[in-house]
Short mmCIF file of C-alpha atoms in Angstrom, two decimals:
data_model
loop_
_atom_site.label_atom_id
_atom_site.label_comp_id
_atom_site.label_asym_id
_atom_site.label_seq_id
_atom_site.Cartn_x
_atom_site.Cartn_y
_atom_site.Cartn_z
CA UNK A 1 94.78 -91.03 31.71
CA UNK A 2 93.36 -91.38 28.15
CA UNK A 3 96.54 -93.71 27.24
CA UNK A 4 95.20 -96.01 30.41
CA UNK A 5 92.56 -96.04 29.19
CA UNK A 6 92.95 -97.03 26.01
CA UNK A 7 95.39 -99.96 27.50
CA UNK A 8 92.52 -101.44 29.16
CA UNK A 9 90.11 -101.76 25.89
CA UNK A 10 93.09 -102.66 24.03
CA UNK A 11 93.97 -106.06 26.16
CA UNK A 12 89.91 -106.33 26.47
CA UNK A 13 89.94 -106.57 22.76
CA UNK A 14 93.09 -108.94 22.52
CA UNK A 15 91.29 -111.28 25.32
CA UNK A 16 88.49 -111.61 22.81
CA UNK A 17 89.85 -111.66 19.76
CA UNK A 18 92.15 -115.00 21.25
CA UNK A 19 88.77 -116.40 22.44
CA UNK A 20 86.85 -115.82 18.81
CA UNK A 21 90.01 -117.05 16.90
CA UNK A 22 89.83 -120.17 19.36
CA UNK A 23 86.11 -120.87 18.52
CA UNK A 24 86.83 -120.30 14.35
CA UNK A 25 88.94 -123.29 15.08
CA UNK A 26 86.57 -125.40 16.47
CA UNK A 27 84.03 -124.41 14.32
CA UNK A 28 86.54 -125.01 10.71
CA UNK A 29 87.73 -128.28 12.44
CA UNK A 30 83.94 -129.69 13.17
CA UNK A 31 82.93 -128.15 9.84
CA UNK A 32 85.31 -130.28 8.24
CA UNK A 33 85.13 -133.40 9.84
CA UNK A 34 80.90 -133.25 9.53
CA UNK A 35 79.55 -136.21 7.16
CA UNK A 36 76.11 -136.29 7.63
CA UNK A 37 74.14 -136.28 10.38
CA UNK A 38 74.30 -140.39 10.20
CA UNK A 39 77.53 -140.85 9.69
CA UNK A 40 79.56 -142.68 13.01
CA UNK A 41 81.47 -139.82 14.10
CA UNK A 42 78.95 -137.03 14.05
CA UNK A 43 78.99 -135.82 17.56
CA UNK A 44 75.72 -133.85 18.61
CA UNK A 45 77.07 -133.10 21.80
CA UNK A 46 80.10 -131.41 20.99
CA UNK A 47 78.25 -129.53 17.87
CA UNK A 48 75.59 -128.17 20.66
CA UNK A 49 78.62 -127.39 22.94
CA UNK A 50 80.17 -125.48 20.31
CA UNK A 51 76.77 -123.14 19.71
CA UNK A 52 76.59 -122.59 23.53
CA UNK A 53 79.82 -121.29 23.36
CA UNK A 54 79.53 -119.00 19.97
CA UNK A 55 76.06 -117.63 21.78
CA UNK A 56 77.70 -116.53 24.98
CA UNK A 57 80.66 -114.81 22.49
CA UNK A 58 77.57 -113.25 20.89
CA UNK A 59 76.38 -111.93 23.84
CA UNK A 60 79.83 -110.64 25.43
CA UNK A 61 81.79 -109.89 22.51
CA UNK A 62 82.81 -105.83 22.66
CA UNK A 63 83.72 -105.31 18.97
CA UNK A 64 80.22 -105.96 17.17
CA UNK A 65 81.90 -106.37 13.90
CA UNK A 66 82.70 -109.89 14.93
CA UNK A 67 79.29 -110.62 14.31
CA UNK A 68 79.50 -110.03 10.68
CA UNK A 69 81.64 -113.46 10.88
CA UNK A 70 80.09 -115.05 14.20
CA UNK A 71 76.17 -114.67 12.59
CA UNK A 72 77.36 -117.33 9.82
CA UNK A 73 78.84 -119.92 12.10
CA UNK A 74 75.51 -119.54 14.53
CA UNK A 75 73.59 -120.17 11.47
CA UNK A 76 75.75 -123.33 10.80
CA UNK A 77 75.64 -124.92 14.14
CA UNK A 78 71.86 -124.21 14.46
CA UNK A 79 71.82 -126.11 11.15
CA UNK A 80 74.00 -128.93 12.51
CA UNK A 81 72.13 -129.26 15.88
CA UNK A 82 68.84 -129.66 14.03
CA UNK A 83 67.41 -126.21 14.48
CA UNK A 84 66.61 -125.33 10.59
CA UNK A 85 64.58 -121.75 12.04
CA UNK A 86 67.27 -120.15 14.13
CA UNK A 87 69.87 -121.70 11.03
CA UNK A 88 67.72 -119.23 8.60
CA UNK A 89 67.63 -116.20 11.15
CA UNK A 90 71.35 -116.13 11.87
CA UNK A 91 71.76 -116.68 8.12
CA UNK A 92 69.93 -114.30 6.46
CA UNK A 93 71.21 -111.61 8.82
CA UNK A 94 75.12 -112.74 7.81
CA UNK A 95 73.94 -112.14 4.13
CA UNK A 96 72.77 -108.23 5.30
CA UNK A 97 75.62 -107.50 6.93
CA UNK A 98 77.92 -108.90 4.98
CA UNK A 99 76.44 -107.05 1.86
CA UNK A 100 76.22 -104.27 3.94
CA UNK A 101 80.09 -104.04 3.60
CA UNK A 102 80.60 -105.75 0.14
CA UNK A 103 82.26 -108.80 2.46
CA UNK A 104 81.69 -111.26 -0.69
CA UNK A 105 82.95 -114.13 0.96
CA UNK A 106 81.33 -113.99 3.83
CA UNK A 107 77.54 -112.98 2.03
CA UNK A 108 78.86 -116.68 -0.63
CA UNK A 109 79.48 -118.63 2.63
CA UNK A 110 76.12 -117.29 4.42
CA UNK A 111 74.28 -118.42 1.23
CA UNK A 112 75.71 -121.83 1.12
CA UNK A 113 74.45 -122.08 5.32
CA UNK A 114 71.25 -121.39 3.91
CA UNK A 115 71.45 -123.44 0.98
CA UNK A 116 72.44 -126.12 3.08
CA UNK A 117 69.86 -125.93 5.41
CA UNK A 118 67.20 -126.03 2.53
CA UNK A 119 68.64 -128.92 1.31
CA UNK A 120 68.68 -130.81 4.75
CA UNK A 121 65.02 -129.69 5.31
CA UNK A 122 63.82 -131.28 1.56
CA UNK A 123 63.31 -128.08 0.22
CA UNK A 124 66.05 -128.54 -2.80
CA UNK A 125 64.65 -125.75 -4.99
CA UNK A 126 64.94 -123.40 -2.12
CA UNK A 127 68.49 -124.70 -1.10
CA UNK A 128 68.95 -124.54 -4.98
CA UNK A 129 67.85 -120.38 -5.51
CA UNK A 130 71.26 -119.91 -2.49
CA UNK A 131 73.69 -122.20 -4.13
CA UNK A 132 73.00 -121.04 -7.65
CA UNK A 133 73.84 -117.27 -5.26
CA UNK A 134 77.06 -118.88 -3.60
CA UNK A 135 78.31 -120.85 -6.17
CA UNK A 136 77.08 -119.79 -9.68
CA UNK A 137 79.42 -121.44 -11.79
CA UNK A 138 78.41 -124.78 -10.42
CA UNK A 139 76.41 -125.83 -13.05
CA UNK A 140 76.58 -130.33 -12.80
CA UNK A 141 76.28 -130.06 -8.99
CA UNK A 142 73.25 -127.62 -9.55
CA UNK A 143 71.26 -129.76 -11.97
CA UNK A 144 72.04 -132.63 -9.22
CA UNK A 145 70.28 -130.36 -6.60
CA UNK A 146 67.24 -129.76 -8.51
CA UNK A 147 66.69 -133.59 -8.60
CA UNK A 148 66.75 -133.81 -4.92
CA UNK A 149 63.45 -133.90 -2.24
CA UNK A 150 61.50 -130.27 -2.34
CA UNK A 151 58.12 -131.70 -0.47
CA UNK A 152 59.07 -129.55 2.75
CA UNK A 153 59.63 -126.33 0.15
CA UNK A 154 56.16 -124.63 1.63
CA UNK A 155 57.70 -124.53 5.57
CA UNK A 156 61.02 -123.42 4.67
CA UNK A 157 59.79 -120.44 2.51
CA UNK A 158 57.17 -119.51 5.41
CA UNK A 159 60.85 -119.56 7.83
CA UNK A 160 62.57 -117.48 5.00
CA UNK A 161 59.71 -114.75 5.34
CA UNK A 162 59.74 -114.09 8.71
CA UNK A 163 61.10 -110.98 10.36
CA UNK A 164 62.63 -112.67 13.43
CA UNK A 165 66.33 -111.56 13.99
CA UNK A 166 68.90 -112.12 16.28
CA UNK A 167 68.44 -109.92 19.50
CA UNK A 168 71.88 -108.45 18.96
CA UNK A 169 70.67 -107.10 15.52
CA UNK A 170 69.22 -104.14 16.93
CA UNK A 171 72.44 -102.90 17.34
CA UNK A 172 73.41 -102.62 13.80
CA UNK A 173 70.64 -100.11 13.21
CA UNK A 174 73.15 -96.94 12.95
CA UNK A 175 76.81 -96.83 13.87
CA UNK A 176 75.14 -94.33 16.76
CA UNK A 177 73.77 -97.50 18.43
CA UNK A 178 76.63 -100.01 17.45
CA UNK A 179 79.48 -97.70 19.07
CA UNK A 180 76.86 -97.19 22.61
CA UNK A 181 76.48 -101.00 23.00
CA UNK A 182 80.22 -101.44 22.11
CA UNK A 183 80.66 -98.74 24.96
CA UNK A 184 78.41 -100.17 27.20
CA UNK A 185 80.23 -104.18 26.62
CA UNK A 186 83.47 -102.31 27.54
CA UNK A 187 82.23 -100.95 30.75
CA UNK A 188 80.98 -104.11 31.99
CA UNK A 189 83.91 -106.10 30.94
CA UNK A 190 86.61 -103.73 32.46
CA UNK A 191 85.00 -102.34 35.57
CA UNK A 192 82.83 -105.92 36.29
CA UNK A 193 79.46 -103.64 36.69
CA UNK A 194 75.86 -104.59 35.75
CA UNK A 195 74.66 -103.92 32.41
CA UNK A 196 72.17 -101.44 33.75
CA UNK A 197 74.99 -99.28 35.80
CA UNK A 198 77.06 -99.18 32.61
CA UNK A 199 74.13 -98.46 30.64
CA UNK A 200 73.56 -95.30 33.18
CA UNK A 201 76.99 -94.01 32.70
CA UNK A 202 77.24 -94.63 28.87
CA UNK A 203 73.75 -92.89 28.34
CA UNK A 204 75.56 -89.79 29.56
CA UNK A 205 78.46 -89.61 27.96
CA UNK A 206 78.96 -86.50 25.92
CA UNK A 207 78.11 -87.35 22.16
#
């Protein structure tokens, strides 16, 4: 029974990790083709199609520790669809949890996001305090930065002081509430119940 079991969260978990390595592609091909938000081939409808998608991952996906990755591209398609406040929320939380684990790339590419999104927003000496974080070494391209518009620097540090997070957050308070909601994602997924009914039945497992 247990080795049943443990079939049916193992192809649950295959299903998604196929589906998140499919969106990583999208999201590395977009990232690389993006010139500007100007430039001819800059598609907003296919950027905004591609946050839908890594959203509804976010809110299905049954292995939380996706998110460690997932937070940082959120954070960079908010950025490219114009949203510079939900850009800062999923990025500072990609920083926490990828520090959280000493994930060093992924806490240097979260910085960049939010780098990024400083410098899009004319805040350069904010977008210049994340690169100097992700890319330390980059001394000519940091001088560059420094010369660039800072007159929106006020907004974007009131947006980097905020406590909003992403509502999946909460689940990274202890690996006690990570490995319910993880338990309660499988349940839905494999026996196609409501999230309250599998809520029920997870709330009394043994722990």
């Amino acid at each position: 029974m247990y080795d049943h079991v443990q079939d049916i969260v193992n192809n649950i978990i295959s299903e998604q990790l196929e589906e998140g390595h499919l969106l990583a592609e999208r999201f590395f091909r977009i990232c690389q083709e993006f010139r500007g938000f100007d430039a001819p081939n800059f598609d907003i409808d296919e950027n905004t199609a591609l946050l839908n998608d890594l959203l509804e991952f976010e809110k299905n996906i049954c292995s939380l520790e996706f998110l460690y990755m997932f937070y940082g591209y959120i954070a960079r398609m908010y950025l490219q669809t114009g949203n510079a406040e939900n850009s800062i929320i999923y990025g500072q939380d990609a920083v926490e949890l990828n520090e959280r684990v000493k994930d060093t790339e992924g806490v240097r590419a979260a910085n960049n996001v939010l780098g990024d999104c400083a410098f899009a927003n004319d805040s350069a000496l904010v977008g210049v305090e994340f690169f100097e974080k992700a890319q330390p070494r980059s001394l000519p391209q940091i001088e560059h930065y420094k010369k660039l518009p800072n007159h929106n620097a006020h907004h974007i540090n009131k947006l980097l002081k905020r406590k909003k997070r992403p509502s999946t957050f909460k689940y990274f308070e202890s690996p006690e509430t990570q490995k319910l909601e993880e338990s309660i994602r499988l349940m839905m997924v494999a026996q196609g119940c409501t999230r309250a009914t599998s809520k029920r039945y997870c709330d009394n497992l043994p722990s």
